[in-house]
């Protein structure tokens, strides 16, 4: 076999040209590529209003196409119902990683949200070339418990005239019944209506289509149980069809239906993106030739002897005797029978080929580095090949079979050197702990031979009831399998992959999240990118002023002198916008005559999210999901710290400064500590001349002279990451209970191969099961991911 870069380029070009001629192969109108991709991880999946969200972001980029360096990450919380960003915040990117925290607004309504991240490199359409998305769930919290409600349109019983919406109470901790729960619902402009729920918090809301009289098609729902109130919403689509949610996908062996051969076709049936089992009829020119069915996970395979000029389809057999017909890809003009018995391999790959005529073909294999392996061979009826993979890098590889004119006859994927993985060991000194107890966590990383490795890991420990495994990703699967979903419009699934216990969840996750993790950029070339900056524009009495003016910029305890240009514009660098979390920046004109002047902030980056559509996240599948009910049965209902409870209760009244810092970013917690790092939700504003406790002693507050200054919008500032403290010595000593759902958050922790890598953290007063996750990259460039559970009891 010969490595030849020129040949692979020619073959790949030929593949694209040939694919355009292949029936059933659909290409995008412009080439799509991933220029930058952001992998997001958070301390948990489920949050409540007024809670801190901690995140870490990994930036993967195509350096040959993106020549500038992304140095700012914008993170926002997107509400799909109102179609707007609920909060937006910027963070610095160092060495292609970023971390920080955002405070979730107190006004959030329970439901599904998306965490959206994008870099400050834009294409010519003002769309960021680097994006990342992560689904989140917000639970409403009142009193000492948390639950949310689930709203789902029932396509099976909905009609054009009447829409059925299933309502269900979903507890955060284990609970069986919800006796006397009730709900009220309202369409815009209509009266509130009441629905009594059953003992399990379930019921069906029926909406007449004629009652939807406005463009706002959202249904508001208020659920009341045991004195607690939870709000939720659902957007009602304009067209309700019972059949609209059912879909079927087909993946012929080798990529195409080869004429004259018995083709194995893998297929998948889903209802609203959820795998479902079903029976179906296999049709040839609308005539039944076989009956087929899928198994419980919605997948299966069948054989069809394809004939040139014939049309093949599958008719799904529905309970109401209706049939939905889905066409198979058209029969190709040429081909052969192609099979890979085991597509998840280690050091060698077996390929089987059948041909009805003697012919010469080319075998081309490409690993993740892009280096090809090309071999020419003759086939006479049947040939079995064993390919040694010594020169192939670990990961997903492509394999092509072409004719002598480089026309693709078959194609597929395989995973090479799967067992050549880093070994992650996560250990704790005990399995069960008491409240306010010390936890010793030890993490070690080694290569496949057991040699210790230096690595950088993001480590978290969160309450298990705050984790939704159907929405949880890992950097290992994302790195190993994610990129192929963005380079191929449809991923060629194989039954032996689907049945592989080690890759089942990853492969289905990857297919379900095509164009969901990131945006595909069409038609851009190196150099056609924009890097926006924040500009201050001078104004007076509501009008722009074009003149130079001396300004002074106040940032925390420092200040600097700046000057606008002749157009009255002052660009600010990211370093000038960089502040500690919670702080502000002021700009003031110098001189007595400049008191009427102020600056307008122009920041196009904060509105970039309106230029692209946030994708709908589809649930992923996970192997060996823990028995959550068994784990949660012994859990107590989650409680919340007095800090959080006080703020939420008080923020319902008019307390002015409650829940936010003063314009200088200063605040006092409920224990009279100025800018307290443990309680980062402000309790009140500090008063000039008053004495306050700090972590460095006591001081007299000198005030915040903000009334005559011009402070910049917080969304335009770049915030340094705040340190997660958890149950530190201060909280361990306090008399009041502290209920934390996140005990540990350490992003990008350096793990030394010659060190013990032990972390010490403490449990809070919250009892229950906690999940420890460790993920990151080792010095050999390979990712790793691992989990461990601990329990906190009395």
CSV table of N, CA and C in Angstrom, one decimal, residues 474-554:
chain,number,residue,atom,x,y,z
A,474,UNK,N,-20.1,13.6,26.5
A,474,UNK,CA,-18.7,13.5,27.0
A,474,UNK,C,-17.8,13.9,26.0
A,475,UNK,N,-16.6,14.5,26.4
A,475,UNK,CA,-15.7,15.0,25.5
A,475,UNK,C,-15.0,13.9,24.7
A,476,UNK,N,-15.0,12.7,25.2
A,476,UNK,CA,-14.4,11.5,24.5
A,476,UNK,C,-15.2,11.1,23.3
A,477,UNK,N,-16.5,10.9,23.5
A,477,UNK,CA,-17.3,10.6,22.3
A,477,UNK,C,-17.4,11.7,21.3
A,478,UNK,N,-17.5,12.9,21.9
A,478,UNK,CA,-17.6,14.1,21.0
A,478,UNK,C,-16.4,14.2,20.1
A,479,UNK,N,-15.2,14.0,20.7
A,479,UNK,CA,-13.9,14.1,20.0
A,479,UNK,C,-13.8,12.9,19.0
A,480,UNK,N,-14.0,11.7,19.4
A,480,UNK,CA,-13.8,10.5,18.6
A,480,UNK,C,-14.8,10.4,17.5
A,481,UNK,N,-16.0,10.7,17.7
A,481,UNK,CA,-17.1,10.4,16.7
A,481,UNK,C,-17.8,11.6,16.2
A,482,UNK,N,-17.6,12.8,16.8
A,482,UNK,CA,-18.5,13.9,16.5
A,482,UNK,C,-18.2,14.5,15.1
A,483,UNK,N,-17.0,14.6,14.7
A,483,UNK,CA,-16.7,15.4,13.5
A,483,UNK,C,-17.3,14.8,12.2
A,484,UNK,N,-17.4,13.5,12.1
A,484,UNK,CA,-17.9,12.9,10.9
A,484,UNK,C,-19.4,13.4,10.6
A,485,UNK,N,-20.1,13.7,11.6
A,485,UNK,CA,-21.5,14.1,11.5
A,485,UNK,C,-21.6,15.4,10.7
A,486,UNK,N,-20.5,16.2,10.8
A,486,UNK,CA,-20.5,17.5,10.2
A,486,UNK,C,-19.9,17.5,8.8
A,487,UNK,N,-19.2,16.5,8.5
A,487,UNK,CA,-18.6,16.4,7.1
A,487,UNK,C,-19.4,15.5,6.2
A,488,UNK,N,-20.3,14.7,6.7
A,488,UNK,CA,-21.2,13.9,5.9
A,488,UNK,C,-22.7,14.3,6.3
A,489,UNK,N,-23.5,14.7,5.3
A,489,UNK,CA,-24.9,15.0,5.5
A,489,UNK,C,-25.6,13.9,6.2
A,490,UNK,N,-25.4,12.7,5.8
A,490,UNK,CA,-26.0,11.5,6.5
A,490,UNK,C,-24.9,10.5,6.8
A,491,UNK,N,-24.9,10.1,8.1
A,491,UNK,CA,-23.9,9.1,8.5
A,491,UNK,C,-24.3,7.7,8.1
A,492,UNK,N,-23.4,7.0,7.6
A,492,UNK,CA,-23.7,5.6,7.1
A,492,UNK,C,-23.6,4.7,8.3
A,493,UNK,N,-24.8,4.4,8.9
A,493,UNK,CA,-24.9,3.5,10.0
A,493,UNK,C,-24.8,2.0,9.6
A,494,UNK,N,-24.2,1.2,10.5
A,494,UNK,CA,-24.0,-0.2,10.2
A,494,UNK,C,-24.6,-1.0,11.4
A,495,UNK,N,-25.2,-2.1,11.1
A,495,UNK,CA,-25.8,-2.9,12.2
A,495,UNK,C,-24.8,-3.4,13.2
A,496,UNK,N,-23.6,-3.7,12.7
A,496,UNK,CA,-22.6,-4.2,13.7
A,496,UNK,C,-22.1,-3.1,14.6
A,497,UNK,N,-22.2,-1.8,14.2
A,497,UNK,CA,-22.0,-0.7,15.1
A,497,UNK,C,-23.1,-0.5,16.0
A,498,UNK,N,-24.3,-0.6,15.5
A,498,UNK,CA,-25.5,-0.5,16.4
A,498,UNK,C,-25.6,-1.5,17.5
A,499,UNK,N,-25.1,-2.7,17.2
A,499,UNK,CA,-25.1,-3.7,18.2
A,499,UNK,C,-23.9,-3.8,19.1
A,500,UNK,N,-22.9,-2.9,18.8
A,500,UNK,CA,-21.7,-2.9,19.6
A,500,UNK,C,-22.0,-2.1,20.9
A,501,UNK,N,-21.8,-2.8,22.0
A,501,UNK,CA,-22.1,-2.2,23.3
A,501,UNK,C,-21.2,-1.0,23.6
A,502,UNK,N,-20.0,-1.0,23.0
A,502,UNK,CA,-19.1,0.1,23.3
A,502,UNK,C,-19.4,1.4,22.5
A,503,UNK,N,-20.1,1.3,21.4
A,503,UNK,CA,-20.2,2.5,20.6
A,503,UNK,C,-21.7,2.8,20.3
A,504,UNK,N,-22.6,2.0,20.8
A,504,UNK,CA,-24.0,2.2,20.5
A,504,UNK,C,-24.5,3.7,20.8
A,505,UNK,N,-24.3,4.1,22.0
A,505,UNK,CA,-24.7,5.4,22.4
A,505,UNK,C,-24.0,6.5,21.6
A,506,UNK,N,-22.7,6.3,21.3
A,506,UNK,CA,-22.0,7.4,20.7
A,506,UNK,C,-22.4,7.6,19.2
A,507,UNK,N,-22.6,6.5,18.5
A,507,UNK,CA,-23.0,6.5,17.1
A,507,UNK,C,-24.4,7.2,17.0
A,508,UNK,N,-25.4,6.7,17.7
A,508,UNK,CA,-26.7,7.2,17.6
A,508,UNK,C,-26.7,8.7,18.1
A,509,UNK,N,-26.0,9.0,19.1
A,509,UNK,CA,-25.8,10.4,19.5
A,509,UNK,C,-25.3,11.2,18.4
A,510,UNK,N,-24.3,10.7,17.7
A,510,UNK,CA,-23.7,11.5,16.7
A,510,UNK,C,-24.7,11.7,15.5
A,511,UNK,N,-25.4,10.7,15.1
A,511,UNK,CA,-26.4,10.9,14.0
A,511,UNK,C,-27.5,11.8,14.4
A,512,UNK,N,-28.0,11.7,15.6
A,512,UNK,CA,-29.1,12.5,16.1
A,512,UNK,C,-28.7,14.0,16.2
A,513,UNK,N,-27.4,14.3,16.4
A,513,UNK,CA,-27.0,15.6,16.6
A,513,UNK,C,-26.3,16.2,15.4
A,514,UNK,N,-26.6,15.7,14.2
A,514,UNK,CA,-26.0,16.3,13.0
A,514,UNK,C,-26.5,17.7,12.9
A,515,UNK,N,-25.6,18.6,12.7
A,515,UNK,CA,-25.9,20.1,12.6
A,515,UNK,C,-26.6,20.6,13.9
A,516,UNK,N,-26.4,19.9,15.0
A,516,UNK,CA,-26.9,20.4,16.3
A,516,UNK,C,-25.9,20.9,17.2
A,517,UNK,N,-24.7,20.3,17.2
A,517,UNK,CA,-23.6,20.8,18.1
A,517,UNK,C,-23.0,22.1,17.5
A,518,UNK,N,-23.0,22.3,16.2
A,518,UNK,CA,-22.3,23.4,15.7
A,518,UNK,C,-23.0,23.8,14.4
A,519,UNK,N,-22.6,24.9,13.8
A,519,UNK,CA,-23.1,25.4,12.5
A,519,UNK,C,-22.1,25.1,11.4
A,520,UNK,N,-22.7,24.7,10.2
A,520,UNK,CA,-21.8,24.4,9.1
A,520,UNK,C,-21.7,25.7,8.3
A,521,UNK,N,-20.5,26.1,7.9
A,521,UNK,CA,-20.2,27.3,7.2
A,521,UNK,C,-20.1,27.0,5.7
A,522,UNK,N,-20.8,27.7,4.8
A,522,UNK,CA,-20.8,27.4,3.4
A,522,UNK,C,-20.0,28.4,2.6
A,523,UNK,N,-19.1,27.9,1.8
A,523,UNK,CA,-18.5,28.8,0.8
A,523,UNK,C,-17.5,29.8,1.3
A,524,UNK,N,-17.0,29.7,2.5
A,524,UNK,CA,-16.0,30.7,3.0
A,524,UNK,C,-14.6,30.2,2.6
A,525,UNK,N,-13.7,31.2,2.4
A,525,UNK,CA,-12.3,30.9,2.1
A,525,UNK,C,-11.4,31.6,3.2
A,526,UNK,N,-10.2,31.1,3.3
A,526,UNK,CA,-9.3,31.8,4.3
A,526,UNK,C,-9.2,33.3,4.0
A,527,UNK,N,-9.4,34.0,5.1
A,527,UNK,CA,-9.2,35.5,5.0
A,527,UNK,C,-10.5,36.2,4.9
A,528,UNK,N,-11.7,35.5,4.6
A,528,UNK,CA,-13.0,36.2,4.5
A,528,UNK,C,-13.7,36.2,5.8
A,529,UNK,N,-13.0,36.6,6.9
A,529,UNK,CA,-13.6,36.6,8.2
A,529,UNK,C,-13.5,38.0,8.8
A,530,UNK,N,-14.4,38.2,9.8
A,530,UNK,CA,-14.5,39.5,10.5
A,530,UNK,C,-14.3,39.2,12.0
A,531,UNK,N,-13.6,40.2,12.6
A,531,UNK,CA,-13.4,40.1,14.1
A,531,UNK,C,-13.9,41.4,14.6
A,532,UNK,N,-15.1,41.5,15.1
A,532,UNK,CA,-15.7,42.8,15.5
A,532,UNK,C,-15.1,43.2,16.8
A,533,UNK,N,-15.1,44.5,17.0
A,533,UNK,CA,-14.6,45.1,18.3
A,533,UNK,C,-15.7,46.0,18.9
A,534,UNK,N,-15.6,46.3,20.2
A,534,UNK,CA,-16.5,47.2,20.9
A,534,UNK,C,-16.0,48.6,20.6
A,535,UNK,N,-16.9,49.5,20.3
A,535,UNK,CA,-16.6,50.9,20.0
A,535,UNK,C,-17.5,51.8,20.9
A,536,UNK,N,-16.9,52.8,21.4
A,536,UNK,CA,-17.6,53.9,22.1
A,536,UNK,C,-17.8,55.1,21.2
A,537,UNK,N,-19.1,55.5,21.0
A,537,UNK,CA,-19.3,56.7,20.1
A,537,UNK,C,-19.9,57.8,21.0
A,538,UNK,N,-19.3,59.0,20.8
A,538,UNK,CA,-19.6,60.1,21.6
A,538,UNK,C,-21.0,60.7,21.2
A,539,UNK,N,-21.8,61.1,22.2
A,539,UNK,CA,-23.1,61.6,21.9
A,539,UNK,C,-23.4,62.7,22.9
A,540,UNK,N,-24.4,63.6,22.5
A,540,UNK,CA,-24.8,64.7,23.4
A,540,UNK,C,-26.3,65.0,23.0
A,541,UNK,N,-27.1,65.0,24.1
A,541,UNK,CA,-28.5,65.3,23.9
A,541,UNK,C,-29.2,64.4,22.9
A,542,UNK,N,-28.8,63.1,22.9
A,542,UNK,CA,-29.4,62.2,22.0
A,542,UNK,C,-28.9,62.1,20.6
A,543,UNK,N,-27.9,62.9,20.3
A,543,UNK,CA,-27.4,62.9,18.9
A,543,UNK,C,-25.9,62.6,19.0
A,544,UNK,N,-25.4,62.0,17.9
A,544,UNK,CA,-24.0,61.7,17.7
A,544,UNK,C,-23.2,62.9,17.6
A,545,UNK,N,-22.0,62.9,18.3
A,545,UNK,CA,-21.1,64.0,18.2
A,545,UNK,C,-19.8,63.5,17.6
A,546,UNK,N,-19.3,64.2,16.5
A,546,UNK,CA,-18.1,63.8,15.8
A,546,UNK,C,-17.0,64.8,16.1
A,547,UNK,N,-16.3,64.5,17.2
A,547,UNK,CA,-15.2,65.3,17.6
A,547,UNK,C,-14.3,64.5,18.6
A,548,UNK,N,-13.0,64.9,18.6
A,548,UNK,CA,-12.1,64.2,19.6
A,548,UNK,C,-12.4,64.7,21.0
A,549,UNK,N,-12.3,63.8,22.0
A,549,UNK,CA,-12.6,64.2,23.4
A,549,UNK,C,-11.7,63.3,24.3
A,550,UNK,N,-11.2,63.9,25.3
A,550,UNK,CA,-10.4,63.1,26.3
A,550,UNK,C,-11.4,62.4,27.3
A,551,UNK,N,-11.2,61.1,27.5
A,551,UNK,CA,-12.0,60.3,28.4
A,551,UNK,C,-11.2,59.6,29.4
A,552,UNK,N,-11.7,59.3,30.5
A,552,UNK,CA,-11.1,58.5,31.5
A,552,UNK,C,-11.9,57.3,31.8
A,553,UNK,N,-11.2,56.1,31.7
A,553,UNK,CA,-11.9,54.8,31.9
A,553,UNK,C,-11.5,54.3,33.2
A,554,UNK,N,-12.6,54.0,34.1
A,554,UNK,CA,-12.4,53.5,35.4
A,554,UNK,C,-12.7,52.0,35.4
